[in-house]
Short mmCIF file of C-alpha atoms in Angstrom, two decimals:
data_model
loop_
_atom_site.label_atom_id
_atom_site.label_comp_id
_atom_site.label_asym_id
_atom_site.label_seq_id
_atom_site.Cartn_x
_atom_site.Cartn_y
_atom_site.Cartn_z
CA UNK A 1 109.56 86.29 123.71
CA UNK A 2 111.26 82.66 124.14
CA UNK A 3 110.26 80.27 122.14
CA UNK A 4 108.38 77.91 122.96
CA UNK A 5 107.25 74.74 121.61
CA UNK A 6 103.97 74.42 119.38
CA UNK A 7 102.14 72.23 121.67
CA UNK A 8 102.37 74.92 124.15
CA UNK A 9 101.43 78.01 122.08
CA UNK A 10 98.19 76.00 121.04
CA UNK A 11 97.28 75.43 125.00
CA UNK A 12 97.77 79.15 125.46
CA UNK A 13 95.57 80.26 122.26
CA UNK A 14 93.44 77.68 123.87
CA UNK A 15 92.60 79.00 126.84
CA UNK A 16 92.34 82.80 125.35
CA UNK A 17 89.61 81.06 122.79
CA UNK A 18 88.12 79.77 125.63
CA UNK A 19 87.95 82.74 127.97
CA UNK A 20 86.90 85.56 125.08
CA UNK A 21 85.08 83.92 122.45
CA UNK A 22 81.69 84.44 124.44
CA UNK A 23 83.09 87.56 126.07
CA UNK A 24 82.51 91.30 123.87
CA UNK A 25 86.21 91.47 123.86
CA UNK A 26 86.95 89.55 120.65
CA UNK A 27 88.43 86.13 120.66
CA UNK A 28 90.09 86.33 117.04
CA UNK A 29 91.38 89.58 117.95
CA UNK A 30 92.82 88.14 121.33
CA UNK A 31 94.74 85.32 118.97
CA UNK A 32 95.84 86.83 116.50
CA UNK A 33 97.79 88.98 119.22
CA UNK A 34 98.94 86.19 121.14
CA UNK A 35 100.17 84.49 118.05
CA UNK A 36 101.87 87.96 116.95
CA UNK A 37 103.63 87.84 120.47
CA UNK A 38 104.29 84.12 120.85
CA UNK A 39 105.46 84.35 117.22
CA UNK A 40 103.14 81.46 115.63
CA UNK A 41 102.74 81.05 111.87
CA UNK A 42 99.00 80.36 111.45
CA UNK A 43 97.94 79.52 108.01
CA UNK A 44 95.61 82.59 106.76
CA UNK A 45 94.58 82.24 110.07
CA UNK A 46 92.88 79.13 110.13
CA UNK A 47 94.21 78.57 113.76
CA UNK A 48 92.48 81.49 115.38
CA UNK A 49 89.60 80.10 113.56
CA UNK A 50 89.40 76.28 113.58
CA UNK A 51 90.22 76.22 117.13
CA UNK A 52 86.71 77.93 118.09
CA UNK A 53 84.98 74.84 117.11
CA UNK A 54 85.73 73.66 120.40
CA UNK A 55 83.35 76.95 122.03
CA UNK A 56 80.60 75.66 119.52
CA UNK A 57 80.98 72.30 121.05
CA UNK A 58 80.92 74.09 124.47
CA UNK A 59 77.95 75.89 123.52
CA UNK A 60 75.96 72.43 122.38
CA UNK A 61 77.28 70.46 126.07
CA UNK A 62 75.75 73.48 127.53
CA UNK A 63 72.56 73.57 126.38
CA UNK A 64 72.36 69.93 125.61
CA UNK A 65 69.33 69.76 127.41
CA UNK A 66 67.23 72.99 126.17
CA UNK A 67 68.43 71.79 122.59
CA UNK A 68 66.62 68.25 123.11
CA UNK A 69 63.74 69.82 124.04
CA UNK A 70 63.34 72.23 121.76
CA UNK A 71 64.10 69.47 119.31
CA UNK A 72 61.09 68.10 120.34
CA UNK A 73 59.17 70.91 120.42
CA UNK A 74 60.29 72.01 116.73
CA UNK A 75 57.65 69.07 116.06
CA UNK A 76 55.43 69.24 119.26
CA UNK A 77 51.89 69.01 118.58
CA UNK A 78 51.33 71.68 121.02
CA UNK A 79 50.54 75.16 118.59
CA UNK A 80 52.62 78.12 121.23
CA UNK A 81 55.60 75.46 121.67
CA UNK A 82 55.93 74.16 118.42
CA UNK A 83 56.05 78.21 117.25
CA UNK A 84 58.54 79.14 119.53
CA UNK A 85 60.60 76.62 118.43
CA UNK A 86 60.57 77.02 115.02
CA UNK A 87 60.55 80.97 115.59
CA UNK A 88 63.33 80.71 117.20
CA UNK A 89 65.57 78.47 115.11
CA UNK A 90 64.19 80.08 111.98
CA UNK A 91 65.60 83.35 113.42
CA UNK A 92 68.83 81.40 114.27
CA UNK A 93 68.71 81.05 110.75
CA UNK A 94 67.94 84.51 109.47
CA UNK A 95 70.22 86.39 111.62
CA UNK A 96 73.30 83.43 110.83
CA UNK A 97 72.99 84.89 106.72
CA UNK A 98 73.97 88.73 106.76
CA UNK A 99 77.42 87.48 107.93
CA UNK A 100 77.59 84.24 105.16
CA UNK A 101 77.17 86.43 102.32
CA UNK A 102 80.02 89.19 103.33
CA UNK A 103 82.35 86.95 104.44
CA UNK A 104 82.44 85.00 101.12
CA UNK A 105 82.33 87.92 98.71
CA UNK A 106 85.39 89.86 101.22
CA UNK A 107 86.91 86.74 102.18
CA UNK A 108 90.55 87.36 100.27
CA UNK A 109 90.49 91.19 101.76
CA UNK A 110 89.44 89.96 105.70
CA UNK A 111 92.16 87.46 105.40
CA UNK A 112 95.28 89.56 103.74
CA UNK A 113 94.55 93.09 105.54
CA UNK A 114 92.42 92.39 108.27
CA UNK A 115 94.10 89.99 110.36
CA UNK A 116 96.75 92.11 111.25
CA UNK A 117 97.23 93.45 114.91
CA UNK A 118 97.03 96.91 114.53
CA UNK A 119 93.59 96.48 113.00
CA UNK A 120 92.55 94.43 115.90
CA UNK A 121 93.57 97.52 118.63
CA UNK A 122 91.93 99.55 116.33
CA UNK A 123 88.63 97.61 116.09
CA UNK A 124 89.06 96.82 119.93
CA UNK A 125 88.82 100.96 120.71
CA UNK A 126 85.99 101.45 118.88
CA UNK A 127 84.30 98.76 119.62
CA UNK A 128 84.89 99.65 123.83
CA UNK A 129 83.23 102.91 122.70
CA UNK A 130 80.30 101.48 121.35
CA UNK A 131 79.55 99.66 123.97
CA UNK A 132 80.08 102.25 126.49
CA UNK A 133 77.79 104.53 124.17
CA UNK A 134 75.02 102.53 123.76
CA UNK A 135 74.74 101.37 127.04
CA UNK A 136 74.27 104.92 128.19
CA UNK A 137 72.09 105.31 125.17
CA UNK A 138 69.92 102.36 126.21
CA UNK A 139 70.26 103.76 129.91
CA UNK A 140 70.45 100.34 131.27
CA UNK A 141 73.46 101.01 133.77
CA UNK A 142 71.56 100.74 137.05
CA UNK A 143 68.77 98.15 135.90
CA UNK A 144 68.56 94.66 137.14
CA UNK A 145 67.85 92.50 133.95
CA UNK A 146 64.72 90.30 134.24
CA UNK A 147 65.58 86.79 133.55
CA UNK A 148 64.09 85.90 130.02
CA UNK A 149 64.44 82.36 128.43
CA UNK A 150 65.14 82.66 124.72
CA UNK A 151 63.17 79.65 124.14
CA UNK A 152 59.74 80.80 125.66
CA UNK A 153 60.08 84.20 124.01
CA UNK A 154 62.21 83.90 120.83
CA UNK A 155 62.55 87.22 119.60
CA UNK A 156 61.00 88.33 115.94
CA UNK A 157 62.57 87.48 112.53
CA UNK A 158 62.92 91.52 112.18
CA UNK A 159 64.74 91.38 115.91
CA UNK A 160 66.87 88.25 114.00
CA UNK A 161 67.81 90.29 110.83
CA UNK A 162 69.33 93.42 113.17
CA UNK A 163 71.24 90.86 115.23
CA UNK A 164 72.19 89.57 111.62
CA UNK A 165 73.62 92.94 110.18
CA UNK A 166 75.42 93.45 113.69
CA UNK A 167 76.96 90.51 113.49
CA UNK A 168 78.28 91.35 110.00
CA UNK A 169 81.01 94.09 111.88
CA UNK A 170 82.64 91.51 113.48
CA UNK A 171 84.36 90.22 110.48
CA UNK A 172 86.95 92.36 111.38
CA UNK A 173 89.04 91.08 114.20
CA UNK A 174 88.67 92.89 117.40
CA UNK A 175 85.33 93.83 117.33
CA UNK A 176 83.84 90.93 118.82
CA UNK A 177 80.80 88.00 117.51
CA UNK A 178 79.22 88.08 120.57
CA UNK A 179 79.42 91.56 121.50
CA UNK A 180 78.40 92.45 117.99
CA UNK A 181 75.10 90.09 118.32
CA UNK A 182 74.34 90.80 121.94
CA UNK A 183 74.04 95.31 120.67
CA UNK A 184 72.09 94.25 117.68
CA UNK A 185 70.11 92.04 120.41
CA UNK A 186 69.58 95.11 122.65
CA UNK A 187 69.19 98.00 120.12
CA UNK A 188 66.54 95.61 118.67
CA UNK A 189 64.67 95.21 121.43
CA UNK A 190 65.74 92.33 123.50
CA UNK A 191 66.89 92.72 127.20
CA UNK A 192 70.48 91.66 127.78
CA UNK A 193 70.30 88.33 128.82
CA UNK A 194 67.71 87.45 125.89
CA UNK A 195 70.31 89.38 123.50
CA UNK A 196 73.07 87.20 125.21
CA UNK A 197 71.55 83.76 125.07
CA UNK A 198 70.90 84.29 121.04
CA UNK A 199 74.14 85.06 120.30
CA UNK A 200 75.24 82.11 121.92
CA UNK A 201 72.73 80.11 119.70
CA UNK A 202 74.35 81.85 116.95
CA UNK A 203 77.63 81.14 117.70
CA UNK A 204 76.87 77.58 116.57
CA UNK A 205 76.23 77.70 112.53
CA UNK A 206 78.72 80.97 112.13
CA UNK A 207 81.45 79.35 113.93
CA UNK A 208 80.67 75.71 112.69
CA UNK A 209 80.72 77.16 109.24
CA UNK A 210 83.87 79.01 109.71
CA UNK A 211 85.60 76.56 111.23
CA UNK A 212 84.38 73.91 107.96
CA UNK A 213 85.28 76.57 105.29
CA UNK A 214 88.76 77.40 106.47
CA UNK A 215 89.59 74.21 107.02
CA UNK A 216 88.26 73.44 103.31
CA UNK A 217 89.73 76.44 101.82
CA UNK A 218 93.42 75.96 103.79
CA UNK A 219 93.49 72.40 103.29
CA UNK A 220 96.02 71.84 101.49
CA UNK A 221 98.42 74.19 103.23
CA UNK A 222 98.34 72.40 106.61
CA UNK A 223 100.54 70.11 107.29
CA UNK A 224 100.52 66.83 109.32
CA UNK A 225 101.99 68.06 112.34
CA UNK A 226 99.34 71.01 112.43
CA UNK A 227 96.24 68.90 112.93
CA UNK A 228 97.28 67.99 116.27
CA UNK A 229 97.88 71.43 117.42
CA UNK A 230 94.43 72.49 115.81
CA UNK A 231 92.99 69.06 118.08
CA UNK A 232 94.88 70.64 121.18
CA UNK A 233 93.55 74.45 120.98
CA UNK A 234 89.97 73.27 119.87
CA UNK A 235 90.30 70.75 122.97
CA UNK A 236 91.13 73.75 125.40
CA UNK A 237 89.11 76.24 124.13
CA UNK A 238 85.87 73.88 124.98
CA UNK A 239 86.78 73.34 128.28
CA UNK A 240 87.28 76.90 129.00
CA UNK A 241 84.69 77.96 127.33
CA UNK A 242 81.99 75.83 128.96
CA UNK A 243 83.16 77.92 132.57
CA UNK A 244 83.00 81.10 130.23
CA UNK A 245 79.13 80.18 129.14
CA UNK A 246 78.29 79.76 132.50
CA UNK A 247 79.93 83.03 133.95
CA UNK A 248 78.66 85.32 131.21
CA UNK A 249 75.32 84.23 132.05
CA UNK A 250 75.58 84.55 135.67
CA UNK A 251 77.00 88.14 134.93
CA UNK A 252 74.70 89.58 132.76
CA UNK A 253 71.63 88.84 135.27
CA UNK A 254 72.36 91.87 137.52
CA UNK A 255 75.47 93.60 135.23
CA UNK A 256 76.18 95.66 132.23
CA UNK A 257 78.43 95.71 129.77
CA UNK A 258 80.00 99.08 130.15
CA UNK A 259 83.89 97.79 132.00
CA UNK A 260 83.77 94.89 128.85
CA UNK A 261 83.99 98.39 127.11
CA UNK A 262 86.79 99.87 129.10
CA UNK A 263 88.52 97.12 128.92
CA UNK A 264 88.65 97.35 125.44
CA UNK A 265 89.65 100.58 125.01
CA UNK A 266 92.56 100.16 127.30
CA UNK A 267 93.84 96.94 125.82
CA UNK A 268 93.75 98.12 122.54
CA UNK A 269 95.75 101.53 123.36
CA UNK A 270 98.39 98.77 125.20
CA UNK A 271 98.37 97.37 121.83
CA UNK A 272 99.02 99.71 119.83
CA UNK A 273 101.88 101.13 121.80
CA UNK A 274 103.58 97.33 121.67
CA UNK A 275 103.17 97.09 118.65
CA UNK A 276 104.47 100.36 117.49
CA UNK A 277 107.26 100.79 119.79
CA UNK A 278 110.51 101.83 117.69
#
């Protein structure tokens, strides 16, 4: 691979943030191979993550206007709007804690072994054959999703905690935050575009505290010249990832998420023959 300057690698891991992080195809797991192939030092991989602050940011532009309103319905007068609200952000909430807790007791181990490209193929195979499984299992191949507003029917705190503990798995690179959330969505209960909207919700305290506690915890191994390459791939990665949002959504109306799981598979096979290639 030539090299090529910084400024450019962080554009690329840009865009790749941008295009996967909402995807179930693993947006850590898609830059920690392109920084394996570009050959970019990240520090303890606070690259892959501080750059996904810009998809949280993307997320918030997005919504912008369901979040002022349910803003205002978190103290609305009116009893069914002012519970959905808080129902829903409460479960926000619930579902954000599962992945807090094992992330800070396993932090050294997920950041020494686990960011390592063979463990991303790895994690990208079997998490294309979960998907592919519990699709069938759900038998949801040929069904046309009703469309569902997460606001107006915010699903349970027990419906949050499974999303939670789903979410947990994708502390290891490859196997996907928003895939994760959107089968713990599904196997819970929720249809797919209920399932998908939450993890998008979601998205914003895990990633926003990610982002914040690698930054905190790396601090004083970045230098100067990195926080402008962390500015440019966070910068990228929201523009991107605003299209992505927007896509996804569209996608999952009348689609499943069986060739996300294909795709996987194949990718990570790819992988591990690149990577392993005498």
């Amino acid at each position: 691979m030539p090299n090529l300057p910084d400024w450019l690698i962080a554009v690329i891991a840009g865009v790749v943030e941008g295009i996967t992080e909402f995807l179930p195809i693993s947006s850590t797991g898609h830059l920690i191979v392109t920084s394996e192939f570009l050959q970019f030092d990240s520090v303890e991989g606070t690259f892959e993550i501080f750059i996904q602050i810009g998809a949280v940011i993307a997320v918030l532009f997005f919504y912008q206007a369901d979040l002022r309103q349910q803003a205002q319905n978190f103290f609305n007068s009116d009893v069914a709007k002012n519970r959905n609200a808080r129902q829903l952000w409460f479960g926000v909430l619930l579902a954000f804690i599962p992945a807090v807790i094992i992330g800070l007791l396993f932090d050294d181990l997920i950041s020494s072994i686990l960011f390592d490209p063979n463990v991303v193929a790895v994690a990208l195979i079997v998490g294309g054959i979960m998907f592919i499984a519990i699709e069938q299992y759900l038998k949801t191949t040929d069904d046309k999703v009703k469309a569902h507003d997460i606001a107006d029917e915010p699903l349970t705190y027990k419906q949050a905690f499974i999303v939670g503990c789903w979410q947990v798995l994708a502390l290891i690179p490859g196997m996907s935050r928003s895939g994760m959330s959107i089968i713990g969505g599904m196997l819970s209960g929720l249809d797919r575009q209920r399932a998908t909207q939450f993890s998008f919700y979601l998205a914003m305290p895990t990633l926003g505290a990610a982002t914040l506690y690698s930054l905190i915890r790396d601090f004083d191994a970045i230098q100067p010249d990195d926080f402008m390459l962390l500015a440019i791939g966070a910068v990228v990665s929201g523009i991107v990832a605003w299209f992505s949002i927007g896509w996804l959504l569209r996608y999952v109306a009348t689609n499943n998420f069986i060739p996300f799981g294909y795709y996987r598979i194949f990718v990570g096979i790819l992988l591990l023959v690149l990577l392993n290639i005498n």
